[in-house]
Amino acid sequence: MSSDGRNSYLSEMIRLNGHGDVGDTCAGCGTAPALFRCETCDDIQLYCHDCTVTNHLCLPTHRINEWTGVYFQRTSLKKLGLHIQLGHPIGQHCILPHQAFNDDFVLIDTDGIYEIGLDFCGCETAQTHTKQLLRNRWFPSTSTNPRTTATFRVLRQYHILSFESKASAHKFYHTLVHLTDNTGLSKRKDRYEAFMRMVREWRHLKMVKRFGRGHDSHGVDATSPGECAVLCPACTQPGKNLPHGWENVVKAKRWLYAIFVAIDANFRLKRRNVSSDETDPSLSEGWAYFVEENEYKAFLAQHLGDEQEKSTCSSHNAVNMADTKLSQGLAATGVGTVDCARHNMKRPNGVGDLQKGEKYINMDYLFFSTLRGTQLQMLNVSYDIACQWHKNLWTRMKSFPQSHGLDYLAKVIHFFVPKFHLPAHIANVTRFVGRTDGKAPERGWSNINPVALSMKAMGPGCRRDTLDDHFGDWNWKKTVGLGASLLLKIKDALAEKAEHETTFEEFNTAITPEHCSAWLAEMETWEDNPNDTTIPNPLEAKAMSITQAGARLKLTELEAEELQRGINASLHPEISPSVLIASGIDLEEEQRHLTTAVESLGLHATDTQKGSVMRIRNSLRHKIKTWRRAQVLYLPAVQSLISQTVCGDQENAECMKLWLPSQLRNKPCNPRLQNNKWELRYAQAHDTLEEICQCLRIHCSLLTFKREWIRGQGPNTQAQNALAQVHGRRTACMKRYRSAWVALKALATVVKKKDWRGHWQELADDDVKPLINLFATGEGRRQVSWIWMMDGVDCGEEGDNNGVRIEWCKSHARALRWSEEVELLREEMRRVLQFFTWQAAWWEERGRHNVGECAADAEGLQAYATQQANLRHRLAEHFRVLWLPYLSPLSSLIGRHAHIPVKSLRGVFNTPLNGVWDAVAPQICDLIKAQKIDWSSIDLARFFTHAPLGEEAKGGLGPVVIWVSVISEFMSP
């Protein structure tokens, strides 16, 4: 803003504090003096006393300023004599008005807190004071002599604000206090407790209204447990969104109708030990997401002395420290939840308070409560401690009430560890779950955690009701967002499916048929028996047979056999050819260590440090000179090379060239030595890569431990030093491997090794990355570095190598999982559309059987039911338009070219198809021929008007696949 602009704006703002250009006569009647201006009305004119009151008969919360002759000062409509008459139309007076109790009535609105004059109707036909207020859209704080109310709009405003910003009622209320008077000079009675009570009741009544409890002839008290929870439309809901005869579907397709649940706990949602359930009971009584508290606590009290087994799998902190978590002064250390694992929604009766950590007894109760009465035959359960928790689950279930029992023998139940926690557990890839990652609860905590502080001091009932309300809002947002979220998922899944299937096909062509059939049999056997621990996991590495020590032993054994046959290739009484080469490689390694030590000295090395390096140099120089005396016996050409280099004390030991066989490019060399060098270098390369991989594993573990557990400067420094040591070792290994690679590359031609590069590659910095990176993409999308697929040589007669076998199995599994994901997403889309159709019919049925006490009540019930049914129809139609190309029979055409915009149908088929159109051209042409469509007679206007394509497609733009998919229906001659 420029200086002139600033001055101009400021001048106009200050000008409004005076009369301005407004005259001194009332703008309404034109006769009386004008003394009053309303700040809230979009009108800067001044009015007299009577006109001001008349103008605000239906606007009692507007702010009025009175002109004193010098400045404006605040006044109120109550002081001006305005009285609001309830029970009658505006402007009509009651013959028997009843003044509010002690004429002390406060109305809370969106821009402040106001004292108003209020009269209730006292006629013979008058309703109760509470009903009179509610019919004026004012919510009373009490049903007896109400003196405080809040407008529906301020309650709705705070309701939505609490969802979006997580603002506490305390902050919101005091915002209204400061909007009313920001000086603190006007002392008013605090109505915060009344506001809190109204907010809580508003939340509860909105919940039961939205779930049709007002349409039930038995009333709200007949509500069943979990009935007021927003159900996930994409999950399997028997009787609501499953096809007819789903119970008898073939076994190969039964997995499509499985339940996916995820269990987790949140220790931020604590509650202090204040109030009690007797003083502050819940209003919903287990009708939504929380379990019914009395039954829950009674069950826990019966099992207080039960001892929980310790974890034997990964020492997960949530299990082993369940009894030691800080709980002093807390009535609840957090909450446990059971969520829909694929769509991140809280399940009905799947939430409960935790008392001392994530105890099995608590989580068991929530698990069995949310699955009570389920009819589905398959169940997939994700839990970060599932490896330990599920072991004795069915034994523990025997102590539960019969209503909480689960017929597990008649169901197929699988337990999984979420992908986020896999580094702490045994890796697993299971079929028939698509790309479900099981991390749904973690994503939801970021939404609810901001309210943790404001809920910490709430009473038990108020906290449960508030959390129920927030969970309901979260579920509803997920529901209306399913159109976009499932569309995004299936676009991604189709592209990934095509990419991974192509990758696997390319990979498969490089594998021998014998290996393919053997590895596939291993995968199928393991997948068909997920609970049989005796069957080896084909995705886990087997023991590697190539080691540097093993290579040395093998060469020594060969030399021993030659000696037994009378063959002695040794030219030195104590040093054989293999010992010579192995010693040379060891000396090379010592040179690298010494070089690192010298580089680490820096510019300000102490005399002690310099002396230590000098002693190491002298010792190494002596070893090299001793070794050279034997070297010249086997490699005479080295003598001349040594004499040409710097000699004696002028050369540092770490710089002395060893002239190993791989460095003798044009010099004669014993083939036996070259072969020995090859074998040892090959083994060295393998050992070094193994060590690099181990360093990466250790680095990931240390980094995870540091992030989760280390706090404070001292421990962080120690952890950083440990990480630096691992990094230094990894760097040294990288140098060693590169040296071995150069030697192998130089020797490959001489020793006639043609296929060695199929196992080893030149090591780039980007190749050195962990197998499981918590900060990178997941298993389903990752590209594995070649260092994790190295095998050395074929192991056994079948040539089964670890890295290639494991990666082949994983590549095969990735392609299958993405294919399953596509199929599962299409089924979920179908379920969502059917669920909305069922729900719309449910509301329409409620509207036809209303239970209103009078015609007006019946009309309201009918209107609300019709409104809710219409909303479901609109959601279904909107989603159907979004998903049309992916639900049609030609949806398989959608891939990389799914969203190619074209100008019109006529333009597509009158133009030669080439380039990117090749992917869909054959199917388009076949469809044209099959239907014998005369394109010249097509009514394009009719097509764009009636085809369910959305507004942008009706204008002539859209994916070609959408048009093709509806040709049958709209283009038939």
mmCIF file of N, CA, C and O in Angstrom, residues 118-168:
data_model
loop_
_atom_site.group_PDB
_atom_site.id
_atom_site.type_symbol
_atom_site.label_atom_id
_atom_site.label_comp_id
_atom_site.label_asym_id
_atom_site.label_seq_id
_atom_site.Cartn_x
_atom_site.Cartn_y
_atom_site.Cartn_z
ATOM 1 N N LEU A 118 -37.315 -9.820 26.794
ATOM 2 C CA LEU A 118 -38.016 -10.944 26.198
ATOM 3 C C LEU A 118 -39.322 -11.205 26.926
ATOM 4 O O LEU A 118 -39.366 -11.199 28.161
ATOM 5 N N ASP A 119 -40.370 -11.424 26.140
ATOM 6 C CA ASP A 119 -41.672 -11.800 26.692
ATOM 7 C C ASP A 119 -42.092 -13.133 26.084
ATOM 8 O O ASP A 119 -42.079 -13.300 24.853
ATOM 9 N N PHE A 120 -42.469 -14.080 26.960
ATOM 10 C CA PHE A 120 -43.036 -15.341 26.490
ATOM 11 C C PHE A 120 -44.541 -15.169 26.314
ATOM 12 O O PHE A 120 -45.178 -14.318 26.952
ATOM 13 N N CYS A 121 -45.106 -15.993 25.463
ATOM 14 C CA CYS A 121 -46.547 -15.980 25.251
ATOM 15 C C CYS A 121 -47.237 -16.698 26.413
ATOM 16 O O CYS A 121 -46.812 -17.786 26.826
ATOM 17 N N GLY A 122 -48.325 -16.088 26.925
ATOM 18 C CA GLY A 122 -49.065 -16.702 28.021
ATOM 19 C C GLY A 122 -50.484 -17.049 27.650
ATOM 20 O O GLY A 122 -51.314 -17.297 28.538
ATOM 21 N N CYS A 123 -50.781 -17.061 26.364
ATOM 22 C CA CYS A 123 -52.136 -17.390 25.902
ATOM 23 C C CYS A 123 -52.482 -18.843 26.236
ATOM 24 O O CYS A 123 -51.613 -19.639 26.583
ATOM 25 N N GLU A 124 -53.783 -19.181 26.049
ATOM 26 C CA GLU A 124 -54.230 -20.533 26.351
ATOM 27 C C GLU A 124 -53.542 -21.575 25.477
ATOM 28 O O GLU A 124 -53.294 -22.700 25.897
ATOM 29 N N THR A 125 -53.244 -21.211 24.248
ATOM 30 C CA THR A 125 -52.625 -22.158 23.308
ATOM 31 C C THR A 125 -51.097 -22.088 23.323
ATOM 32 O O THR A 125 -50.440 -22.689 22.467
ATOM 33 N N ALA A 126 -50.560 -21.360 24.275
ATOM 34 C CA ALA A 126 -49.102 -21.157 24.303
ATOM 35 C C ALA A 126 -48.372 -22.468 24.584
ATOM 36 O O ALA A 126 -48.828 -23.312 25.362
ATOM 37 N N GLN A 127 -47.262 -22.615 23.956
ATOM 38 C CA GLN A 127 -46.377 -23.746 24.197
ATOM 39 C C GLN A 127 -45.474 -23.439 25.390
ATOM 40 O O GLN A 127 -45.439 -22.315 25.901
ATOM 41 N N THR A 128 -44.723 -24.430 25.812
ATOM 42 C CA THR A 128 -43.774 -24.222 26.913
ATOM 43 C C THR A 128 -42.742 -23.206 26.499
ATOM 44 O O THR A 128 -42.522 -22.944 25.302
ATOM 45 N N HIS A 129 -42.086 -22.609 27.492
ATOM 46 C CA HIS A 129 -41.048 -21.620 27.204
ATOM 47 C C HIS A 129 -39.951 -22.217 26.330
ATOM 48 O O HIS A 129 -39.419 -21.547 25.433
ATOM 49 N N THR A 130 -39.622 -23.462 26.586
ATOM 50 C CA THR A 130 -38.567 -24.112 25.809
ATOM 51 C C THR A 130 -38.963 -24.215 24.341
ATOM 52 O O THR A 130 -38.175 -23.889 23.443
ATOM 53 N N LYS A 131 -40.191 -24.647 24.073
ATOM 54 C CA LYS A 131 -40.633 -24.782 22.689
ATOM 55 C C LYS A 131 -40.712 -23.426 22.000
ATOM 56 O O LYS A 131 -40.405 -23.296 20.815
ATOM 57 N N GLN A 132 -41.146 -22.405 22.738
ATOM 58 C CA GLN A 132 -41.223 -21.067 22.144
ATOM 59 C C GLN A 132 -39.839 -20.594 21.703
ATOM 60 O O GLN A 132 -39.689 -19.990 20.632
ATOM 61 N N LEU A 133 -38.848 -20.852 22.515
ATOM 62 C CA LEU A 133 -37.476 -20.461 22.162
ATOM 63 C C LEU A 133 -36.971 -21.255 20.959
ATOM 64 O O LEU A 133 -36.371 -20.693 20.032
ATOM 65 N N LEU A 134 -37.202 -22.558 20.986
ATOM 66 C CA LEU A 134 -36.704 -23.406 19.891
ATOM 67 C C LEU A 134 -37.372 -23.041 18.571
ATOM 68 O O LEU A 134 -36.727 -23.066 17.513
ATOM 69 N N ARG A 135 -38.665 -22.704 18.607
ATOM 70 C CA ARG A 135 -39.336 -22.342 17.369
ATOM 71 C C ARG A 135 -38.889 -20.987 16.851
ATOM 72 O O ARG A 135 -39.133 -20.654 15.690
ATOM 73 N N ASN A 136 -38.241 -20.236 17.693
ATOM 74 C CA ASN A 136 -37.612 -18.985 17.242
ATOM 75 C C ASN A 136 -36.147 -19.204 16.866
ATOM 76 O O ASN A 136 -35.405 -18.261 16.656
ATOM 77 N N ARG A 137 -35.725 -20.491 16.838
ATOM 78 C CA ARG A 137 -34.348 -20.905 16.545
ATOM 79 C C ARG A 137 -33.353 -20.359 17.571
ATOM 80 O O ARG A 137 -32.254 -19.951 17.246
ATOM 81 N N TRP A 138 -33.821 -20.362 18.838
ATOM 82 C CA TRP A 138 -32.953 -20.050 19.971
ATOM 83 C C TRP A 138 -32.883 -21.294 20.850
ATOM 84 O O TRP A 138 -33.913 -21.866 21.221
ATOM 85 N N PHE A 139 -31.676 -21.678 21.212
ATOM 86 C CA PHE A 139 -31.477 -22.918 21.965
ATOM 87 C C PHE A 139 -31.331 -22.582 23.448
ATOM 88 O O PHE A 139 -30.369 -21.915 23.858
ATOM 89 N N PRO A 140 -32.254 -23.030 24.302
ATOM 90 C CA PRO A 140 -32.180 -22.683 25.735
ATOM 91 C C PRO A 140 -31.125 -23.509 26.466
ATOM 92 O O PRO A 140 -30.876 -24.666 26.135
ATOM 93 N N SER A 141 -30.546 -22.901 27.476
ATOM 94 C CA SER A 141 -29.520 -23.606 28.252
ATOM 95 C C SER A 141 -30.120 -24.538 29.281
ATOM 96 O O SER A 141 -29.449 -25.432 29.791
ATOM 97 N N THR A 142 -31.403 -24.326 29.615
ATOM 98 C CA THR A 142 -32.088 -25.185 30.575
ATOM 99 C C THR A 142 -33.564 -25.202 30.221
ATOM 100 O O THR A 142 -34.072 -24.293 29.557
ATOM 101 N N SER A 143 -34.248 -26.228 30.642
ATOM 102 C CA SER A 143 -35.676 -26.325 30.323
ATOM 103 C C SER A 143 -36.559 -25.670 31.375
ATOM 104 O O SER A 143 -37.768 -25.535 31.189
ATOM 105 N N THR A 144 -35.986 -25.241 32.484
ATOM 106 C CA THR A 144 -36.738 -24.599 33.566
ATOM 107 C C THR A 144 -36.287 -23.152 33.698
ATOM 108 O O THR A 144 -35.105 -22.884 33.962
ATOM 109 N N ASN A 145 -37.244 -22.217 33.530
ATOM 110 C CA ASN A 145 -36.938 -20.787 33.610
ATOM 111 C C ASN A 145 -35.653 -20.428 32.865
ATOM 112 O O ASN A 145 -34.685 -19.932 33.459
ATOM 113 N N PRO A 146 -35.593 -20.693 31.582
ATOM 114 C CA PRO A 146 -34.359 -20.403 30.840
ATOM 115 C C PRO A 146 -34.037 -18.908 30.831
ATOM 116 O O PRO A 146 -34.920 -18.076 30.593
ATOM 117 N N ARG A 147 -32.809 -18.597 31.131
ATOM 118 C CA ARG A 147 -32.361 -17.197 31.117
ATOM 119 C C ARG A 147 -31.209 -16.971 30.153
ATOM 120 O O ARG A 147 -30.751 -15.840 29.993
ATOM 121 N N THR A 148 -30.721 -18.058 29.552
ATOM 122 C CA THR A 148 -29.630 -17.955 28.583
ATOM 123 C C THR A 148 -29.972 -18.814 27.383
ATOM 124 O O THR A 148 -30.386 -19.972 27.549
ATOM 125 N N THR A 149 -29.817 -18.265 26.203
ATOM 126 C CA THR A 149 -30.014 -19.031 24.975
ATOM 127 C C THR A 149 -28.895 -18.691 23.998
ATOM 128 O O THR A 149 -28.203 -17.679 24.148
ATOM 129 N N ALA A 150 -28.759 -19.552 23.016
ATOM 130 C CA ALA A 150 -27.816 -19.312 21.917
ATOM 131 C C ALA A 150 -28.573 -19.512 20.611
ATOM 132 O O ALA A 150 -29.413 -20.416 20.501
ATOM 133 N N THR A 151 -28.310 -18.673 19.656
ATOM 134 C CA THR A 151 -28.976 -18.834 18.363
ATOM 135 C C THR A 151 -28.478 -20.102 17.679
ATOM 136 O O THR A 151 -27.344 -20.535 17.888
ATOM 137 N N PHE A 152 -29.342 -20.677 16.848
ATOM 138 C CA PHE A 152 -28.939 -21.864 16.105
ATOM 139 C C PHE A 152 -27.704 -21.562 15.259
ATOM 140 O O PHE A 152 -26.840 -22.417 15.088
ATOM 141 N N ARG A 153 -27.632 -20.336 14.739
ATOM 142 C CA ARG A 153 -26.509 -20.024 13.840
ATOM 143 C C ARG A 153 -25.175 -19.975 14.582
ATOM 144 O O ARG A 153 -24.154 -20.382 14.035
ATOM 145 N N VAL A 154 -25.167 -19.507 15.842
ATOM 146 C CA VAL A 154 -23.885 -19.471 16.553
ATOM 147 C C VAL A 154 -23.475 -20.889 16.962
ATOM 148 O O VAL A 154 -22.284 -21.234 16.952
ATOM 149 N N LEU A 155 -24.458 -21.726 17.317
ATOM 150 C CA LEU A 155 -24.129 -23.113 17.651
ATOM 151 C C LEU A 155 -23.619 -23.860 16.420
ATOM 152 O O LEU A 155 -22.658 -24.629 16.505
ATOM 153 N N ARG A 156 -24.246 -23.630 15.287
ATOM 154 C CA ARG A 156 -23.783 -24.273 14.051
ATOM 155 C C ARG A 156 -22.405 -23.756 13.660
ATOM 156 O O ARG A 156 -21.543 -24.506 13.216
ATOM 157 N N GLN A 157 -22.214 -22.437 13.852
ATOM 158 C CA GLN A 157 -20.910 -21.862 13.512
ATOM 159 C C GLN A 157 -19.801 -22.476 14.362
ATOM 160 O O GLN A 157 -18.759 -22.879 13.842
ATOM 161 N N TYR A 158 -20.029 -22.567 15.673
ATOM 162 C CA TYR A 158 -18.998 -23.166 16.518
ATOM 163 C C TYR A 158 -18.842 -24.650 16.224
ATOM 164 O O TYR A 158 -17.725 -25.182 16.250
ATOM 165 N N HIS A 159 -19.947 -25.339 15.938
ATOM 166 C CA HIS A 159 -19.902 -26.764 15.634
ATOM 167 C C HIS A 159 -18.950 -27.032 14.468
ATOM 168 O O HIS A 159 -18.064 -27.889 14.547
ATOM 169 N N ILE A 160 -19.123 -26.281 13.386
ATOM 170 C CA ILE A 160 -18.260 -26.466 12.216
ATOM 171 C C ILE A 160 -16.848 -25.970 12.500
ATOM 172 O O ILE A 160 -15.855 -26.600 12.110
ATOM 173 N N LEU A 161 -16.744 -24.847 13.221
ATOM 174 C CA LEU A 161 -15.422 -24.303 13.547
ATOM 175 C C LEU A 161 -14.609 -25.279 14.384
ATOM 176 O O LEU A 161 -13.396 -25.430 14.190
ATOM 177 N N SER A 162 -15.278 -25.968 15.310
ATOM 178 C CA SER A 162 -14.558 -26.930 16.157
ATOM 179 C C SER A 162 -14.017 -28.088 15.325
ATOM 180 O O SER A 162 -12.968 -28.650 15.648
ATOM 181 N N PHE A 163 -14.725 -28.461 14.253
ATOM 182 C CA PHE A 163 -14.242 -29.521 13.381
ATOM 183 C C PHE A 163 -13.050 -29.055 12.550
ATOM 184 O O PHE A 163 -12.076 -29.787 12.381
ATOM 185 N N GLU A 164 -13.138 -27.851 12.033
ATOM 186 C CA GLU A 164 -12.126 -27.385 11.090
ATOM 187 C C GLU A 164 -10.885 -26.814 11.768
ATOM 188 O O GLU A 164 -9.769 -27.033 11.308
ATOM 189 N N SER A 165 -11.069 -26.073 12.855
ATOM 190 C CA SER A 165 -9.912 -25.422 13.503
ATOM 191 C C SER A 165 -9.577 -26.034 14.852
ATOM 192 O O SER A 165 -8.549 -25.700 15.436
ATOM 193 N N LYS A 166 -10.473 -26.912 15.366
ATOM 194 C CA LYS A 166 -10.297 -27.532 16.686
ATOM 195 C C LYS A 166 -10.284 -26.488 17.804
ATOM 196 O O LYS A 166 -9.690 -26.703 18.866
ATOM 197 N N ALA A 167 -10.962 -25.353 17.566
ATOM 198 C CA ALA A 167 -11.041 -24.318 18.594
ATOM 199 C C ALA A 167 -11.877 -24.832 19.764
ATOM 200 O O ALA A 167 -12.923 -25.464 19.572
ATOM 201 N N SER A 168 -11.437 -24.547 20.965
ATOM 202 C CA SER A 168 -12.172 -24.983 22.151
ATOM 203 C C SER A 168 -13.361 -24.062 22.388
ATOM 204 O O SER A 168 -13.388 -22.911 21.946
#
